Structure formats: structure tokens, C-alpha cells
Coordinates of C-alpha atoms in Angstrom, one line a residue:
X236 CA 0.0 0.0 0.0
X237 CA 2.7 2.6 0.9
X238 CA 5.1 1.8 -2.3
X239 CA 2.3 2.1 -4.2
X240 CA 1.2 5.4 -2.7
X241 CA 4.5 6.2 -3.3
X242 CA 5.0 5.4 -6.5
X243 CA 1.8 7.3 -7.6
X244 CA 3.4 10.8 -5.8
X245 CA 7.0 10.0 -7.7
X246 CA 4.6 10.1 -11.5
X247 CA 2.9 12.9 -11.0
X248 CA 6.0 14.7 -9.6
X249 CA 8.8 13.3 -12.3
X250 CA 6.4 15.2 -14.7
X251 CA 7.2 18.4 -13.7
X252 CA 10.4 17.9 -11.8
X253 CA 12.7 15.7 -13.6
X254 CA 15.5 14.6 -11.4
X255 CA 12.9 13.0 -8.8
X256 CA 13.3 10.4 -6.9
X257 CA 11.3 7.8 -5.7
X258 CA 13.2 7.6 -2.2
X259 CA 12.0 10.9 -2.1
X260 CA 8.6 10.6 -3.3
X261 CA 8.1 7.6 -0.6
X262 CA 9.9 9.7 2.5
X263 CA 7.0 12.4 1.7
X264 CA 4.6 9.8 1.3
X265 CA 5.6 8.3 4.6
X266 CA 5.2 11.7 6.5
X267 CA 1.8 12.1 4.6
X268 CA 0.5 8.5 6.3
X269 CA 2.0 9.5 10.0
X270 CA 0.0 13.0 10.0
X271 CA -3.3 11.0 8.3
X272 CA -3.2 8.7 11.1
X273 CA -2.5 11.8 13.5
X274 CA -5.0 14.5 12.9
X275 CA -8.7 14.2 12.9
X276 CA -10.6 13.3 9.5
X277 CA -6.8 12.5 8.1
X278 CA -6.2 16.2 7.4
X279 CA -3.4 17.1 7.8
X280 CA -1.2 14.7 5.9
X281 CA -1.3 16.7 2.5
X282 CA -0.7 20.2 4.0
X283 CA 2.8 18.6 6.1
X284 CA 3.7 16.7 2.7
X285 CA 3.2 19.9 0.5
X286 CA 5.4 21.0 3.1
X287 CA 8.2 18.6 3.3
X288 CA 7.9 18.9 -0.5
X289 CA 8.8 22.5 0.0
X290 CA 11.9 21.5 2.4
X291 CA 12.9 19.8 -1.1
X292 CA 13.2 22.9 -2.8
X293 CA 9.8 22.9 -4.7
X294 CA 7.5 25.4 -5.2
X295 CA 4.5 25.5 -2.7
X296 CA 2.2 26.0 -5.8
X297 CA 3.8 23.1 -7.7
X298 CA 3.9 21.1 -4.3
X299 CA -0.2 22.0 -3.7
X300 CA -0.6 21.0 -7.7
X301 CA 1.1 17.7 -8.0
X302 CA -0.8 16.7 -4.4
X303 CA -4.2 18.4 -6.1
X304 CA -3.7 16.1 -9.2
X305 CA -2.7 12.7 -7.3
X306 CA -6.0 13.0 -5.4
X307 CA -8.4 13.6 -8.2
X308 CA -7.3 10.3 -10.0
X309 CA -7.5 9.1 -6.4
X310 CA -10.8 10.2 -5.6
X311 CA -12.1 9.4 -9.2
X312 CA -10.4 5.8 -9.0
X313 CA -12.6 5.2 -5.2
X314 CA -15.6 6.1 -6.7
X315 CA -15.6 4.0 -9.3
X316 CA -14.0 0.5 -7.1
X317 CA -17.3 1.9 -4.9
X318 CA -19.7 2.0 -7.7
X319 CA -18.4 -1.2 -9.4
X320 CA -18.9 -3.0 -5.8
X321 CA -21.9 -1.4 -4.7
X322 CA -23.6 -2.8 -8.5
X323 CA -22.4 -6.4 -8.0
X324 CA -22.8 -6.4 -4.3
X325 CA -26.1 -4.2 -3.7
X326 CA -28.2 -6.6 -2.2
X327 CA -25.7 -8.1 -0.1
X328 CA -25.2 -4.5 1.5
X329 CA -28.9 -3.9 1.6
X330 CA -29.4 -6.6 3.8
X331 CA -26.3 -5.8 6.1
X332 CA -27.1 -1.9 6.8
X333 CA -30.6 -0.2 7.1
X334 CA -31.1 3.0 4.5
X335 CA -27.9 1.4 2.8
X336 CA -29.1 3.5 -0.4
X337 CA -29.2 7.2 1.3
X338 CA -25.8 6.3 3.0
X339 CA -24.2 5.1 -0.3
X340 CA -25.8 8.4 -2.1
X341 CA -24.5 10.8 0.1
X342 CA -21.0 9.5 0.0
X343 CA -21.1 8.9 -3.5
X344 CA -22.6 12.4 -4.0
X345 CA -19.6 13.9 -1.4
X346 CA -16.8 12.4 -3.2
X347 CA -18.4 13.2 -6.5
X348 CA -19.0 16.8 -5.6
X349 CA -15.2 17.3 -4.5
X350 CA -13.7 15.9 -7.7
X351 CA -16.2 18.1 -9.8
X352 CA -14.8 20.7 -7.8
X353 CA -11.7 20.4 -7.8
X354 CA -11.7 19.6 -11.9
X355 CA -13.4 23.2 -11.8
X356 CA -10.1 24.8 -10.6
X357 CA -8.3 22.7 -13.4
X358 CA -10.7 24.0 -15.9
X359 CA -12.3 27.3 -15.3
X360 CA -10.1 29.5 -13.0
X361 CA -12.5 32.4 -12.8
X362 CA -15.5 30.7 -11.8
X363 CA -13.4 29.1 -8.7
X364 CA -11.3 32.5 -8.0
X365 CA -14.6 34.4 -7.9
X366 CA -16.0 31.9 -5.4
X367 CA -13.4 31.6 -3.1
X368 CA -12.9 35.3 -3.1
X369 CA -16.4 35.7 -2.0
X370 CA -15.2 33.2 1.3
X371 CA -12.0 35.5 1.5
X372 CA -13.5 38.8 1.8
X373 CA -16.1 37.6 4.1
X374 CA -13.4 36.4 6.1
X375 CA -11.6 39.7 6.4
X376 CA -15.7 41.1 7.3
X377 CA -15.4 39.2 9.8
X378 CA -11.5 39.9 11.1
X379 CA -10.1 36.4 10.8
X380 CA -8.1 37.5 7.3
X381 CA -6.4 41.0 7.8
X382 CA -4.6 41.8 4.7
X383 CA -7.1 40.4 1.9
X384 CA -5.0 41.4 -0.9
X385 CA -2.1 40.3 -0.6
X386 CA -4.2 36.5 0.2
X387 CA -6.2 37.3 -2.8
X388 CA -3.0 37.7 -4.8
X389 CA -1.4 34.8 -3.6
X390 CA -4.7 32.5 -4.5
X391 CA -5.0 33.9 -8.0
X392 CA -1.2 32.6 -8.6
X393 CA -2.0 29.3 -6.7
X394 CA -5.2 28.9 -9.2
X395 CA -3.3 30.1 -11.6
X396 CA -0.5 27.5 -11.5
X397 CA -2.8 24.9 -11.2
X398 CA -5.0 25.9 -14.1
X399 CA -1.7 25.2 -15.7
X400 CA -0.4 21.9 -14.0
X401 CA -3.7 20.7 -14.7
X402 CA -2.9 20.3 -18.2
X403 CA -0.7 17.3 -17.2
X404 CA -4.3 15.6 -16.9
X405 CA -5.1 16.3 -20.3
X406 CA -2.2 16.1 -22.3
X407 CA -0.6 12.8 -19.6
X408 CA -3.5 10.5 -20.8
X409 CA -1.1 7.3 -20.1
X410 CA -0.3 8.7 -16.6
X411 CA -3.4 9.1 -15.3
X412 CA -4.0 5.3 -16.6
X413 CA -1.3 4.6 -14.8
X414 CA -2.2 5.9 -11.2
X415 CA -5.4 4.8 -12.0
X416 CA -4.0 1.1 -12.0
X417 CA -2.0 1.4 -9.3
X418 CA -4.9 3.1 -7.2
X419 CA -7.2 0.1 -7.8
X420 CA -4.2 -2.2 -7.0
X421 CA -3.2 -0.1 -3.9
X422 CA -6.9 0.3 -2.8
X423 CA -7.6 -3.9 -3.3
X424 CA -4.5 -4.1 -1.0
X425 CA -5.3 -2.1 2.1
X426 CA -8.9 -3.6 1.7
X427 CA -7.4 -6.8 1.7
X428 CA -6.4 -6.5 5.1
X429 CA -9.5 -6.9 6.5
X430 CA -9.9 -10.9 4.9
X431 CA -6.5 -11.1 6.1
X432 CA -7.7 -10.9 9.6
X433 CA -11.0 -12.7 8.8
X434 CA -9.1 -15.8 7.5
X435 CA -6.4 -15.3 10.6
X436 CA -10.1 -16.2 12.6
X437 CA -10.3 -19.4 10.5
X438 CA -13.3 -18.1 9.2
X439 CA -14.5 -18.9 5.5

């Protein structure tokens, strides 16, 4: 599961900085899983590897874009294993969890909406800038951002790079297959931990 998670941060990365490697890629990695199992919701592992990325001399907005772009082809790949499952298996889940259908919605829904989003930024940078610049200035309304500007300038070059990086996903059609593949291999893995136990029970 981790060389795998690895591996799919050393892809995304070698595209935009050549001389990466994947010692590197699975050091990060590794500091991303320790502050996932930390910090509530697993929040903070991308923030502390964008970081560590920028301890390695990368850009924070090329840091933010690679980790952006590795968890849309994430996101996308988990939906799809869900859906896949939940088709072949409905009935089986039916049976196991009351008002299975409103619980599978909603998280399908969730997961849907944040890749939709998050494909936004990728695609149309003044419909998201406008947006999130409605949050910012509200913010500074209400005194927790002081000097708006200078965050709304830093955002628009964030968005900005992004917009650009995100070209990677159309132009990198054979990388995004590939963390695809290794998603649905590195996902069937940790979820394979669970019959691991099941058969350590002698169960069949």
C-alpha cells in the first residue's frame, strides 16, 4: 500500500520535476501517512507533505498541484471501485445496513462533488477564483483574514499554476491510466487487510 502510494506521488511529480526520486517521493509519502493517522478526518497529511515537498526545494504551488492532481485520480479511481462494488454487491449491502441507499448516495454524492470541484479549478479559474474570493472577503468582514489582498493575490497565482499543471491531466492520458491502475491495486490491497484478519479467525 505505501510503495504504491508512493510510486503514484513520484509520477505525478517526475512530470514536472525531472530529477525526482522515488526515495524521495516515498519519504514524503511516509510523512503524509503519519500525520493521516494523527490529525482528525486525516487532514493534515497533505498540508505537512506539501510542506516537506517544499523543504525539497519545490515550489509550494507546484507542491499543492502535484498533491491536487494525485487526489483527483484518487478520488475518481474510489468512486468507481465503490460503484463497481456497490452494483455487483447491492443486495448483499442492503441486507447488512438499514437505509444502505441514502448512506451510499451521500457518499457517492460527497466524493463526486469534491472531484467536480476540484476539476473546476483545473478548468475554469475564474469561476473558482470568484467563489473563493467571496469566502475570503467575508473572512476579512469578519477579522479572521487582515490583509485580503495580498491572500487574494497569492490565491490567483495558486489557481493560476494549477490551471496550468492541470494540463498534465489532459495532455498525460497514459499517466493518469497509470495511477489509476496502481490506485485500484493499492486500494484492493489495504482492503485486503480486513480478509486477512477474517481468514487469521479461520473463518471462511
Amino acid at each position: 500500500y505505501w510503495l504504491l502510494e508512493a510510486l503514484c506521488l513520484f509520477d505525478v511529480t517526475k512530470k514536472i520535476y525531472k530529477n525526482e526520486k522515488y526515495k524521495t517521493s516515498f519519504r514524503i509519502s511516509m510523512i503524509g501517512q503519519l500525520f493521516n493517522c494523527i490529525t482528525p478526518f486525516s487532514s493534515g497529511g497533505q498540508p505537512i507533505q506539501a510542506l516537506a515537498m517544499v523543504n525539497d526545494k519545490k515550489s509550494l504551488s507546484n507542491s499543492a498541484s502535484i498533491l491536487l492532481i494525485k487526489f483527483i485520480v484518487y478520488q475518481a479511481t474510489l468512486v468507481i471501485y465503490t460503484l463497481v462494488l456497490m452494483v455487483f454487491k447491492y443486495s448483499y449491502f442492503k441486507t447488512l445496513v438499514s437505509n444502505f441507499v441514502y448512506l451510499a448516495l451521500i457518499g457517492f454524492l460527497v466524493n463526486l462533488g469534491v472531484i467536480v470541484f476540484l476539476v473546476l479549478i483545473g478548468v475554469n479559474e475564474k469561476f473558482v477564483y470568484g467563489f473563493l474570493e467571496k469566502i475570503y472577503r467575508f473572512l476579512h468582514k469578519i477579522k479572521v483574514i487582515k490583509d485580503v489582498d495580498s491572500h487574494l493575490e497569492k490565491l490567483k497565482n495558486t489557481i493560476a499554476n494549477f490551471h496550468d499543471k492541470f494540463k498534465i491531466i489532459k495532455k498525460e492520458k497514459w499517466l493518469i491510466v497509470r495511477l489509476a491502475i496502481y490506485t485500484i491495486i493499492q486500494l484492493t490491497v489495504f482492503f485486503l487487510v480486513t480478509f486477512a484478519i477474517y481468514k487469521a479467525f479461520s473463518l471462511s
